[in-house]
mmCIF file of C-alpha atoms in Angstrom:
data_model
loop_
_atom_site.group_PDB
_atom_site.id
_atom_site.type_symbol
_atom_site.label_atom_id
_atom_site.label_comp_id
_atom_site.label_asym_id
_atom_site.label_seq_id
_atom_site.Cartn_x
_atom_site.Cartn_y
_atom_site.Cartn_z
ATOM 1 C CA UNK A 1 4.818 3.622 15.795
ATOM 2 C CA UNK A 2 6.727 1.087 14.047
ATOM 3 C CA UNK A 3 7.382 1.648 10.447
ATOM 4 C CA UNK A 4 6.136 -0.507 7.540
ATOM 5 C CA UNK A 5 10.130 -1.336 6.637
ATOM 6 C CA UNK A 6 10.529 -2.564 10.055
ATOM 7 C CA UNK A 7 7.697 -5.010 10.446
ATOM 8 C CA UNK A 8 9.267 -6.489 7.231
ATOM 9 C CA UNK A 9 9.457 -10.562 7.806
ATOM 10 C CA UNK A 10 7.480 -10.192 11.272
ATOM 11 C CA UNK A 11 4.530 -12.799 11.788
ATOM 12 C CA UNK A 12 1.292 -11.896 13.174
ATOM 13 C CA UNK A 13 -0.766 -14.789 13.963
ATOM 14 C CA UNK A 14 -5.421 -13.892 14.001
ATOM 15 C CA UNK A 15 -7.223 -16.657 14.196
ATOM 16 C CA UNK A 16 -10.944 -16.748 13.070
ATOM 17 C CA UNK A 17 -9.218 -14.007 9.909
ATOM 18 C CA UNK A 18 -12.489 -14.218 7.972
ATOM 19 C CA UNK A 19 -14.941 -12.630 10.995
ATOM 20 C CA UNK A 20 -16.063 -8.970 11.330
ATOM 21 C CA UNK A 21 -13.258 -7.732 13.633
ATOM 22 C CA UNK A 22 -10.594 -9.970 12.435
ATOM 23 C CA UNK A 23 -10.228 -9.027 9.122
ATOM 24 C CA UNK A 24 -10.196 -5.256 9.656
ATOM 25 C CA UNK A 25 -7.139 -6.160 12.260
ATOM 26 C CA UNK A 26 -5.451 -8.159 9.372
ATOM 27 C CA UNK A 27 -6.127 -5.088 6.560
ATOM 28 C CA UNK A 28 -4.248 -3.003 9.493
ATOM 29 C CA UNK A 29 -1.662 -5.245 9.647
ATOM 30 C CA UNK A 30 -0.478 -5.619 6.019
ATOM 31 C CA UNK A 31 -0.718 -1.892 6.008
ATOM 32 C CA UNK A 32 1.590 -1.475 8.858
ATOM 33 C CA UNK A 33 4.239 -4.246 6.611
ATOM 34 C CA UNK A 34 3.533 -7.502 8.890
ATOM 35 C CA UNK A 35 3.515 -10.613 7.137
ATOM 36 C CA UNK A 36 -0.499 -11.720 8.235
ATOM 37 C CA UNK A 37 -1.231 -15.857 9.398
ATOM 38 C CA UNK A 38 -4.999 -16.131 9.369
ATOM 39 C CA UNK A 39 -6.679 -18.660 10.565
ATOM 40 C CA UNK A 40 -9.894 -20.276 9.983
ATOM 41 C CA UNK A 41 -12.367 -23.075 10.070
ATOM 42 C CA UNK A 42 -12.073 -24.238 6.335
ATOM 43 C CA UNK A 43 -9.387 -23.365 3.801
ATOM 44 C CA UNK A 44 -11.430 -21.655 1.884
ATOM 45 C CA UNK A 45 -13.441 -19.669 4.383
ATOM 46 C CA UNK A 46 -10.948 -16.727 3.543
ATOM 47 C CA UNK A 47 -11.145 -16.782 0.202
ATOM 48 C CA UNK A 48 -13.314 -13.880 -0.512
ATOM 49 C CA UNK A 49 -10.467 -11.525 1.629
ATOM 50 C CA UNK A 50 -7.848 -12.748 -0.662
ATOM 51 C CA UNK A 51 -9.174 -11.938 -3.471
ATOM 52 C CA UNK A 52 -10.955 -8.680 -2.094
ATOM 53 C CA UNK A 53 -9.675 -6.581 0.891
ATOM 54 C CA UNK A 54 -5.991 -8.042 0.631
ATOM 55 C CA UNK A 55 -5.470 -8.578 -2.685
ATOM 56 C CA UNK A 56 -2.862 -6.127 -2.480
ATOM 57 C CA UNK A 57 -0.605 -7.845 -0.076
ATOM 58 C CA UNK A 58 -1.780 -11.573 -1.430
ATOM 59 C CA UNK A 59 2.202 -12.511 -0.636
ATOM 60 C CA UNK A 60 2.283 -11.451 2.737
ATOM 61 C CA UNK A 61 -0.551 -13.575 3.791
ATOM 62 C CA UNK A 62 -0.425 -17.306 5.012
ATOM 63 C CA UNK A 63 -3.587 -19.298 5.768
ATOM 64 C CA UNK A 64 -4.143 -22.281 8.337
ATOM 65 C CA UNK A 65 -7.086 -24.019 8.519
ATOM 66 C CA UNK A 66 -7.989 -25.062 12.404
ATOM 67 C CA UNK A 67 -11.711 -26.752 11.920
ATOM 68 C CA UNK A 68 -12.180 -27.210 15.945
ATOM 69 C CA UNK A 69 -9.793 -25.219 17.722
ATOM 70 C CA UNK A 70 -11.082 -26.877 21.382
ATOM 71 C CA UNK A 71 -9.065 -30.270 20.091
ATOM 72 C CA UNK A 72 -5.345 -29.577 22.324
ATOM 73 C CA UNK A 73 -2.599 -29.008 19.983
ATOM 74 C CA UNK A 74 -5.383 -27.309 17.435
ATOM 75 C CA UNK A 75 -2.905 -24.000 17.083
ATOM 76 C CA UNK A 76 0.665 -25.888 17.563
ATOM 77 C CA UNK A 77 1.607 -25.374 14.146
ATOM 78 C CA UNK A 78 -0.337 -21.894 13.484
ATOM 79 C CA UNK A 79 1.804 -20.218 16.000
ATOM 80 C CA UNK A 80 5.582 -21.107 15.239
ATOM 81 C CA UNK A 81 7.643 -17.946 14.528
ATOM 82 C CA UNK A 82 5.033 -15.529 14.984
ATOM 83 C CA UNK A 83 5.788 -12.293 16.740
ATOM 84 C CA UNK A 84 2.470 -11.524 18.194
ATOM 85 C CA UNK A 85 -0.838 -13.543 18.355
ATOM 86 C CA UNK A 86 -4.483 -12.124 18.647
ATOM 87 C CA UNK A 87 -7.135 -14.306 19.620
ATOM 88 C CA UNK A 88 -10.436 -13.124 18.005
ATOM 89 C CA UNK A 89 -12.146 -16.352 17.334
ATOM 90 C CA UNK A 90 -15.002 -17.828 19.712
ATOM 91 C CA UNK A 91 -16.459 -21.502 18.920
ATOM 92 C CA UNK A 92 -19.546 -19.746 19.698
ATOM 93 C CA UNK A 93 -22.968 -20.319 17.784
ATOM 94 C CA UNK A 94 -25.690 -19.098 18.587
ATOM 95 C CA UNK A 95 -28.236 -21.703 17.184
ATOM 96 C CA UNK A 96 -26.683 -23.716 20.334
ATOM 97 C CA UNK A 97 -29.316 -23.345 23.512
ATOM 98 C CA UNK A 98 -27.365 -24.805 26.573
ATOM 99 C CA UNK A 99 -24.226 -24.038 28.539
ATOM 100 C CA UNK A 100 -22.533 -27.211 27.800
ATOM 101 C CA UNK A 101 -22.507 -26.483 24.201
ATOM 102 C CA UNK A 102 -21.465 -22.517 24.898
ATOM 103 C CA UNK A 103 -19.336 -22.231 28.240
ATOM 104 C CA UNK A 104 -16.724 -25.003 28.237
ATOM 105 C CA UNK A 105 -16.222 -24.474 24.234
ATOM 106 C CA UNK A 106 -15.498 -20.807 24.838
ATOM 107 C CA UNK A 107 -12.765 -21.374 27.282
ATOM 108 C CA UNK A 108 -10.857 -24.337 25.590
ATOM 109 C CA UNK A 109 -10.640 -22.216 22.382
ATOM 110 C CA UNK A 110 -8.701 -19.904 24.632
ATOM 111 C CA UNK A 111 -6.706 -21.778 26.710
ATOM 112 C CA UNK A 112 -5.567 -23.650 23.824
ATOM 113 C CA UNK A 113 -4.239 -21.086 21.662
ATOM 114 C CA UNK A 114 -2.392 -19.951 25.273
ATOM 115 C CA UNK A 115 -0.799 -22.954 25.471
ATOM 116 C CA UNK A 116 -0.017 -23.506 22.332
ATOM 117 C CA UNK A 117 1.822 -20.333 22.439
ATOM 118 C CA UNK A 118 3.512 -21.083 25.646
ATOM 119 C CA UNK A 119 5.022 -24.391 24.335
ATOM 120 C CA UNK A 120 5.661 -23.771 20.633
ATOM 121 C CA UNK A 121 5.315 -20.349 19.124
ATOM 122 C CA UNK A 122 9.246 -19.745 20.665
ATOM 123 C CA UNK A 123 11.309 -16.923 21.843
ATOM 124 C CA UNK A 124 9.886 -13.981 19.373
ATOM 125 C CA UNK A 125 6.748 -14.089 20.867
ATOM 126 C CA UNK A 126 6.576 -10.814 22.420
ATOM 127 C CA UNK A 127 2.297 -10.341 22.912
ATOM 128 C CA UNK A 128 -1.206 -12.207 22.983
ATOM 129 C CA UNK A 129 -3.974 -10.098 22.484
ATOM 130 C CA UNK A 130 -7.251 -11.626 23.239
ATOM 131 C CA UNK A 131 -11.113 -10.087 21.890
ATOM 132 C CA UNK A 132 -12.759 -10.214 25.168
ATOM 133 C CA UNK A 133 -15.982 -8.200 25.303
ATOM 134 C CA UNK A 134 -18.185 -5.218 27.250
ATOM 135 C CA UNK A 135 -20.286 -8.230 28.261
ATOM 136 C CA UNK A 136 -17.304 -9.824 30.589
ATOM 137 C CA UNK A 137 -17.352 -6.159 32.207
ATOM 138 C CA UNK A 138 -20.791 -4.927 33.042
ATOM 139 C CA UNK A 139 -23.495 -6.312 35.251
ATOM 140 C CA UNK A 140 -26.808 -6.526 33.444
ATOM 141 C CA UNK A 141 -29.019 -6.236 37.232
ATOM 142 C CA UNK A 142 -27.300 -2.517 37.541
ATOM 143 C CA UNK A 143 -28.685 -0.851 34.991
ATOM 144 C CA UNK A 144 -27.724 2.654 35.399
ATOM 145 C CA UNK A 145 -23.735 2.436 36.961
ATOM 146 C CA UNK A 146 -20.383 3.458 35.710
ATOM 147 C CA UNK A 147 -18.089 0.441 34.809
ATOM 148 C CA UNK A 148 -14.057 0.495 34.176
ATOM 149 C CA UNK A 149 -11.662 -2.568 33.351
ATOM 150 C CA UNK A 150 -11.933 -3.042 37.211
ATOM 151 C CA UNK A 151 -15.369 -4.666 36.955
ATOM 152 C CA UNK A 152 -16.570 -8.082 36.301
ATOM 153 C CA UNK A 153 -19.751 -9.410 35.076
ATOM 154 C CA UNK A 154 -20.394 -11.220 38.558
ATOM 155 C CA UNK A 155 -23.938 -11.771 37.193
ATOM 156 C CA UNK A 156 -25.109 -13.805 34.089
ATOM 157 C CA UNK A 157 -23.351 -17.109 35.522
ATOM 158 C CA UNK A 158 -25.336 -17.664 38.911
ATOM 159 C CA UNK A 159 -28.390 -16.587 36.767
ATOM 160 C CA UNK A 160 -27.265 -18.955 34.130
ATOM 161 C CA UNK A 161 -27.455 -21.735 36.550
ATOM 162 C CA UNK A 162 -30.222 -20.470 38.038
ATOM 163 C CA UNK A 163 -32.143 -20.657 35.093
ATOM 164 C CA UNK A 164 -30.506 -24.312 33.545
ATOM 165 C CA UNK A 165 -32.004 -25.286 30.338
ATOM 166 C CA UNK A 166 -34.219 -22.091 30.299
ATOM 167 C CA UNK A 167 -30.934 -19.748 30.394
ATOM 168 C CA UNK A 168 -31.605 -17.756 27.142
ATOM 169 C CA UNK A 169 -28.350 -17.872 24.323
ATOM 170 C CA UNK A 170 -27.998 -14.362 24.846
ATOM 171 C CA UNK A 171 -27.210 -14.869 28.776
ATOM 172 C CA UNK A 172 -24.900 -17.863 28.044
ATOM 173 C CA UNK A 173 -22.908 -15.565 25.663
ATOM 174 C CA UNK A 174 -22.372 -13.351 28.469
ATOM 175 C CA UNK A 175 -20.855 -15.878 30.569
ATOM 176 C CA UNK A 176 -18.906 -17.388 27.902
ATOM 177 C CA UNK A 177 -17.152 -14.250 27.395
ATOM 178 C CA UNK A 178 -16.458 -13.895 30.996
ATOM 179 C CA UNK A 179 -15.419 -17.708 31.866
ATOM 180 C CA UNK A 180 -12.820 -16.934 28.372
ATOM 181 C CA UNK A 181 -11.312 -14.033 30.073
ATOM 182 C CA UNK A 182 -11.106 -15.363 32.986
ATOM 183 C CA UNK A 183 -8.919 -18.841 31.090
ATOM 184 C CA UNK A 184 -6.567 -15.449 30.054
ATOM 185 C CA UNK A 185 -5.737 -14.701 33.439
ATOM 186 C CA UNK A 186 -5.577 -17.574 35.179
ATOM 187 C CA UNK A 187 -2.697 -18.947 32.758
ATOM 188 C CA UNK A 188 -1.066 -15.867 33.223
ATOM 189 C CA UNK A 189 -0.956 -16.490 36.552
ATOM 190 C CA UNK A 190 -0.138 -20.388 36.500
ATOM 191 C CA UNK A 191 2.301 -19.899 33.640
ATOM 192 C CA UNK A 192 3.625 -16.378 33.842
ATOM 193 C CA UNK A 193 4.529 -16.238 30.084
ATOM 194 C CA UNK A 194 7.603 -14.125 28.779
ATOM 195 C CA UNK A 195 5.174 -12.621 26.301
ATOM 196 C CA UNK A 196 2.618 -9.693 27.294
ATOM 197 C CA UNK A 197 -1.132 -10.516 27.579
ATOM 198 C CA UNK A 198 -4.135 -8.362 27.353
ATOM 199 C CA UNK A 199 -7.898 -8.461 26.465
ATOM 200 C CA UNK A 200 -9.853 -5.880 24.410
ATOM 201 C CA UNK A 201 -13.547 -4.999 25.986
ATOM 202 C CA UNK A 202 -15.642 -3.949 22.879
ATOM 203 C CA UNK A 203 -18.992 -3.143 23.185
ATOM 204 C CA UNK A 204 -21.528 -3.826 20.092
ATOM 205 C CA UNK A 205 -19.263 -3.347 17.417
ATOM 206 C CA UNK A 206 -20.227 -1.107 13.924
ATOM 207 C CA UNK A 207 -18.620 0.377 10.884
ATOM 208 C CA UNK A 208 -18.249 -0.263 7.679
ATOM 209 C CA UNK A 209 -16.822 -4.191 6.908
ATOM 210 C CA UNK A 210 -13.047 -4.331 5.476
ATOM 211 C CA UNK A 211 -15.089 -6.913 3.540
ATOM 212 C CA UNK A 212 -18.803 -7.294 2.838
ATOM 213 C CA UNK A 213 -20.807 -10.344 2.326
ATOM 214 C CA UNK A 214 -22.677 -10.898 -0.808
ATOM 215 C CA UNK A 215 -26.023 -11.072 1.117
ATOM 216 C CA UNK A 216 -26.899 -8.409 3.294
ATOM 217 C CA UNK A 217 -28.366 -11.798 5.688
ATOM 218 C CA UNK A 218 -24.910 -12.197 5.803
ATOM 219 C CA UNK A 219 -23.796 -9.690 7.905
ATOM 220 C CA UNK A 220 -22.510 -9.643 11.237
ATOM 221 C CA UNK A 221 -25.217 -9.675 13.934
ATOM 222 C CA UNK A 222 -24.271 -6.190 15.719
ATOM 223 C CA UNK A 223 -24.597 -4.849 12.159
ATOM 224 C CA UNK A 224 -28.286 -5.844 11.517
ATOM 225 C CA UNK A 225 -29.978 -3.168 13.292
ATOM 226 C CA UNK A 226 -28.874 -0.820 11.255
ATOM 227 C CA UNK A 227 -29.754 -2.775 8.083
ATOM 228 C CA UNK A 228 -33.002 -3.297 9.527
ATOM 229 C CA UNK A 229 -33.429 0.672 9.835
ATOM 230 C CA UNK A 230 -31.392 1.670 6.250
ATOM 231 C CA UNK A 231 -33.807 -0.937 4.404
ATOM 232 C CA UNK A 232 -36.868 -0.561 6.045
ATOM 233 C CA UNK A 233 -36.921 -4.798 6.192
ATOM 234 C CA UNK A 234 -38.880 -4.652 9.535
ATOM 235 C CA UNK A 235 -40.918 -1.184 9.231
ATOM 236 C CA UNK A 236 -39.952 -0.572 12.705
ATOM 237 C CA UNK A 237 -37.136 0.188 15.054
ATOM 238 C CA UNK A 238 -35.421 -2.669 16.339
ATOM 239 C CA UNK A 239 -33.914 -3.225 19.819
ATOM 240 C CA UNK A 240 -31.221 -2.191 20.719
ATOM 241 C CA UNK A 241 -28.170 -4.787 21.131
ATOM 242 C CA UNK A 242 -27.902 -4.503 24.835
ATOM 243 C CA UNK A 243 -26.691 -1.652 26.492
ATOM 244 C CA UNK A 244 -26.291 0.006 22.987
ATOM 245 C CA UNK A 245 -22.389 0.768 23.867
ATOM 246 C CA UNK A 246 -21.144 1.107 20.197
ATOM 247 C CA UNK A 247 -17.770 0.968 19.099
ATOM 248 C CA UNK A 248 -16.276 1.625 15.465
ATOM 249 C CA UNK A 249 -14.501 -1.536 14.559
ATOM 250 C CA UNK A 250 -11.297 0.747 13.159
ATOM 251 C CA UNK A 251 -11.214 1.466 16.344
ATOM 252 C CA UNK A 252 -11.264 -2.227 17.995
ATOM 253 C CA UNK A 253 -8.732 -3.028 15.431
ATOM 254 C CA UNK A 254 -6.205 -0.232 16.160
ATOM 255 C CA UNK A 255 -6.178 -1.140 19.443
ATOM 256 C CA UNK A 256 -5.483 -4.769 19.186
ATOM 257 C CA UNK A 257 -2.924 -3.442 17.070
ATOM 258 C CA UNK A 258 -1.616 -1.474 19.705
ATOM 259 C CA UNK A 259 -1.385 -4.317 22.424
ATOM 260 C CA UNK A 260 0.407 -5.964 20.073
ATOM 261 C CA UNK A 261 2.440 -3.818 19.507
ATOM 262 C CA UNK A 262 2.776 -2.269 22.793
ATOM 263 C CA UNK A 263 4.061 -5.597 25.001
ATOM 264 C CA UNK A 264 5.292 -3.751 27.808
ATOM 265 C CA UNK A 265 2.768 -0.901 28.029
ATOM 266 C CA UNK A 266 -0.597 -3.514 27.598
ATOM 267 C CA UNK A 267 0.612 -6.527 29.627
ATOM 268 C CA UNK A 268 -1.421 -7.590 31.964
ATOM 269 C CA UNK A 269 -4.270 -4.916 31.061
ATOM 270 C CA UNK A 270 -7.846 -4.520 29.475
ATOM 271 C CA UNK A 271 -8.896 -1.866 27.448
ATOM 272 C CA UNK A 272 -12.736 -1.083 27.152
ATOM 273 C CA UNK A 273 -14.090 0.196 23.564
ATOM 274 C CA UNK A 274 -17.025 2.197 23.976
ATOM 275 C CA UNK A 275 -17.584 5.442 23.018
ATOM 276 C CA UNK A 276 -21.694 6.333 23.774
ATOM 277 C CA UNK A 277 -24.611 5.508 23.599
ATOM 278 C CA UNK A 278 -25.844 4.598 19.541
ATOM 279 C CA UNK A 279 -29.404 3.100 19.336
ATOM 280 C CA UNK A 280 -30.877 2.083 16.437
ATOM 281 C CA UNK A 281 -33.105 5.328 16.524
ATOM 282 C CA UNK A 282 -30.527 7.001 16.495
ATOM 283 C CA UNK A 283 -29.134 5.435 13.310
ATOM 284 C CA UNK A 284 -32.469 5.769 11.761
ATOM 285 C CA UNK A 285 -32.766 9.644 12.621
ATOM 286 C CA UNK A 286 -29.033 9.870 10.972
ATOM 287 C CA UNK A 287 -29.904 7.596 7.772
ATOM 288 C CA UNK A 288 -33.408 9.523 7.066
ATOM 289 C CA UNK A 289 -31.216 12.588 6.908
ATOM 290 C CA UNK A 290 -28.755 11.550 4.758
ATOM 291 C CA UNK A 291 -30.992 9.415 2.656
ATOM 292 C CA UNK A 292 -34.188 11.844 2.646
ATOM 293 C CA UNK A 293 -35.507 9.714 -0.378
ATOM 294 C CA UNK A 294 -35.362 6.287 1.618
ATOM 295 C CA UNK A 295 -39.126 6.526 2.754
ATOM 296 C CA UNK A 296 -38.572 3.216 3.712
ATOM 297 C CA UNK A 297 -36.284 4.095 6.735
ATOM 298 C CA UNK A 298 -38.725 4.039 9.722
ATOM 299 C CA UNK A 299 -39.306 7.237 11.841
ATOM 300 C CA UNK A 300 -39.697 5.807 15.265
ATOM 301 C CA UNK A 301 -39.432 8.572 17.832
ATOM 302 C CA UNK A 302 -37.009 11.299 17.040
ATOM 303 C CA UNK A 303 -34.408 12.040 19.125
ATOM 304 C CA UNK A 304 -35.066 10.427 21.860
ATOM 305 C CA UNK A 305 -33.388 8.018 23.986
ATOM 306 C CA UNK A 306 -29.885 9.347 22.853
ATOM 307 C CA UNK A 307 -27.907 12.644 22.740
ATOM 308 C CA UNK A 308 -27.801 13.890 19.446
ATOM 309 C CA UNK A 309 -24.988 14.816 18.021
ATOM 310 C CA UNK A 310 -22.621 13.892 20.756
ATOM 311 C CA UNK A 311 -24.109 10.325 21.451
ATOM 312 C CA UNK A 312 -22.536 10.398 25.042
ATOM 313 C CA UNK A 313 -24.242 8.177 27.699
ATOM 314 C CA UNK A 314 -27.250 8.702 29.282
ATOM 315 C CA UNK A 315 -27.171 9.878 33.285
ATOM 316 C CA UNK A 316 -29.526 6.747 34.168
ATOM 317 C CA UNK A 317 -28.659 4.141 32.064
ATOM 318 C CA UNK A 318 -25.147 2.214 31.744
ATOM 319 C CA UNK A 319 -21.804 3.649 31.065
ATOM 320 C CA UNK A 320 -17.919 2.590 30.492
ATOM 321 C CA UNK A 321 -14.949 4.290 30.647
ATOM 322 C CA UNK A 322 -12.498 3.925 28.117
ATOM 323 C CA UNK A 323 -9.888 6.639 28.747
ATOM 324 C CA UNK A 324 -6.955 3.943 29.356
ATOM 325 C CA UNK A 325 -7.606 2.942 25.375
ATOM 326 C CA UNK A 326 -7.970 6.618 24.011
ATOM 327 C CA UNK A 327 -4.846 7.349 25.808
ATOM 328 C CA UNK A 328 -3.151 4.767 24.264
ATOM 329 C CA UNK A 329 -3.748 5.450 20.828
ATOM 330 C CA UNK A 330 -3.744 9.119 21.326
ATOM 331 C CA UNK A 331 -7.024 10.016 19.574
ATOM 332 C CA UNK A 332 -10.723 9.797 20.146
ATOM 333 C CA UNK A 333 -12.976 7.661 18.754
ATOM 334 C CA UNK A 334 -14.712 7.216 15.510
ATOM 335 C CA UNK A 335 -18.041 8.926 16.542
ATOM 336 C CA UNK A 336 -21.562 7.070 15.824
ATOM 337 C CA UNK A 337 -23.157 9.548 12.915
ATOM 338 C CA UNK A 338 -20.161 8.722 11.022
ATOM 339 C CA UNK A 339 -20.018 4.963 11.912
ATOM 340 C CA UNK A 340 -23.852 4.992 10.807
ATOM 341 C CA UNK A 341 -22.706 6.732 7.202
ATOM 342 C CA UNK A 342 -19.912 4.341 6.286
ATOM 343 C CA UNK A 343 -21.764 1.570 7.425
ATOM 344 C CA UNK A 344 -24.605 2.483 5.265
ATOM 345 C CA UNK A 345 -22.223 3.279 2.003
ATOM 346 C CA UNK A 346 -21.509 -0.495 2.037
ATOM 347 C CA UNK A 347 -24.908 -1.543 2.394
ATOM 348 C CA UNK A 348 -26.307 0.266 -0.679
ATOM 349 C CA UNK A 349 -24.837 -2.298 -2.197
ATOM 350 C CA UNK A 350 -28.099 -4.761 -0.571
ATOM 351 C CA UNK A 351 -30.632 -2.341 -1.699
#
C-alpha cells in the first residue's frame, strides 16, 4: 500500500466529486496523500465538501466544473497530469422517461472521459477506473441464479425496445449501465491504452455519507429505504431496491482505490461489490433494536425474507460473487447491521 509521503504531488482525477460514492473515494484519497481534481456540474456544486468532509486537506483539492460532459473535449483539460482517473459520474436523471434521453447520454459521458484520457491526460496516466454497476451484471428474467464478472445483463435492452416509450426509467437505467460498460471495453479494444482499465460492479450502495445533505429528501436514492424505515415517513416497509444486493460504500470506495492503484493487477477486470442480501426489513428489525424508543420505525414481518445476522443470500433468489474484490483488498466486507447503524447515526440528524 502506498504511503501518504509517496502519493505526495500525484493527481487523481473523480469526476461527478459531489455524488454519494464519489466523495467517499475523494475523503480516501486525501487520506492516502493524493492531491484530489473533482469534478462537477457547477463550481459550486462542491462547495459543501470543501468546507465539510475535506476541509482538512482544502490545499490538496482542485475543482473543474464540466456542466455537460457528453459535449467531446468536455474532460480535455480536467485530465492533464493526473495519475489515475475514476469515472463515477452518469448524465443520468431519472425524471427523464425515454431511451434517447438515458442510453446514448450514458455512453458519451464515458467514452469521452476515455478519450480524453487517451489524447491528453499524457504519459503518467497509469489507470481508469470506471463505476459500472450490479445492474450491467445480472439478468432480471433469472431470478434465482449465481452471477460473477463473467455475466452480462443480456436482458433489459431487447425488453427496452420491446417495450419503446412504455420502457419504465428503472429498466432504461439498467441498460444504460450496461451500453456504458460496454463504451469501456470496446475502446480498450480499439485503442489499447498504455494505462489499465477496470469497472467496479456495486450493487445498491449504503453507509453512512462522507457528507450529508441538509435535507434528509436530499439523500441518495439507495439510501431512502432506510430513511423511510428509521423515520417512520411511510408507516410501512418499502421495497426493496432490486435484488437488495447491498454494498457499504467504504467498501466501493476502497476498491476503486485499489484499481487505481493496482494498474497491473485490475487491468482489464471487473470487480462485483455485494456482500448479501439487506432488505429494508431487515434494516427496520436492526433500527427497532437499536432505537427501541423509535415507535415510529415500522414492524413489518420479522425476520423474514433475510438471514439474520449473517445477511448472506437466499438459496432461491439472486446472488453475486465477489471473491476477486475481497481478495484484492484482503478483508471482508462491511456487514449490513453495521451499515444500517452508521447510516442511521447520520440521519438523526433529520429527525
Amino acid at each position: 500500500m502506498a504511503s501518504p509521503d509517496s502519493n505526495h504531488g500525484k493527481i487523481v482525477l473523480v469526476s461527478g466529486i459531489n455524488g454519494y460514492i464519489a466523495s467517499a473515494i475523494g475523503l480516501d484519497l486525501l487520506k492516502k496523500g493524493y492531491t484530489l481534481r473533482g469534478t462537477s456540474r457547477s463550481s459550486h456544486s462542491a462547495d459543501a465538501l470543501l468546507r465539510g468532509a475535506y476541509k482538512d486537506h482544502v490545499d490538496r483539492v482542485q475543482m473543474i466544473s464540466v456542466p455537460d460532459m457528453t459535449i467531446p473535449g468536455a474532460f480535455d483539460e480536467a485530465v492533464k497530469d493526473v495519475t489515475a482517473i475514476i469515472h463515477t459520474a452518469s448524465p443520468i436523471d431519472f425524471s427523464l422517461q425515454t431511451w434517447s434521453h438515458f442510453v446514448p447520454i450514458a455512453v458519451a459521458g464515458a467514452a469521452g472521459i476515455l478519450l480524453s484520457a487517451h489524447q491528453h491526460a499524457g504519459p503518467q496516466l497509469s489507470a481508469f477506473v470506471l463505476t459500472s454497476s450490479v445492474a450491467a451484471v445480472n439478468d432480471p428474467s433469472q431470478p434465482s441464479r449465481a452471477f460473477s464478472e463473467a455475466d452480462w445483463n443480456t436482458y433489459s435492452a431487447p425488453r427496452a425496445r420491446e417495450l419503446g416509450a412504455q420502457a419504465p426509467p428503472g429498466l432504461l437505467y439498467q441498460v444504460s449501465k450496461v451500453e456504458a460498460e460496454r463504451a469501456l471495453w470496446a475502446f480498450r479494444d480499439e485503442y489499447r491504452p498504455s494505462f489499465s482499465v477496470s469497472a467496479v460492479n456495486p450493487g445498491v450502495v449504503i453507509g453512512p455519507p462522507v457528507q450529508p445533505p441538509l435535507t434528509a429528501s436530499a439523500l441518495n436514492e439507495t439510501l431512502r429505504p432506510i430513511w423511510s424505515v428509521f423515520s417512520g415517513a411511510d408507516n410501512a416497509i418499502p421495497p426493496a431496491i432490486g435484488s437488495a444486493s447491498y454494498i457499504d460504500v467504504r467498501d466501493v470506495a476502497a476498491i476503486h482505490v485499489w484499481c487505481a492503484e493496482h494498474p497491473a493487477e485490475s487491468n482489464g477486470q471487473r470487480y462485483l461489490m455485494a456482500n448479501g442480501r439487506g432488505t429494508p426489513q431487515a434494516a427496520a428489525d436492526i433500527l427497532r433494536k437499536a432505537y427501541p424508543h423509535r415507535k415510529e420505525i415500522p414492524v413489518g414481518e420479522p425476520g423474514s425474507d433475510y438471514v439474520a445476522g449473517t445477511y448472506d443470500w437466499l438459496k432461491d433468489r439472486q446472488s453475486f460473487d465477489s471473491g476477486k474484490a475481497k481478495r484484492a483488498l484482503g478483508k471482508e466486507f462491511i456487514l449490513y447491521d453495521k451499515s444500517v447503524l452508521d447510516t442511521a447515526k447520520v440521519m438523526e440528524r433529520y429527525l
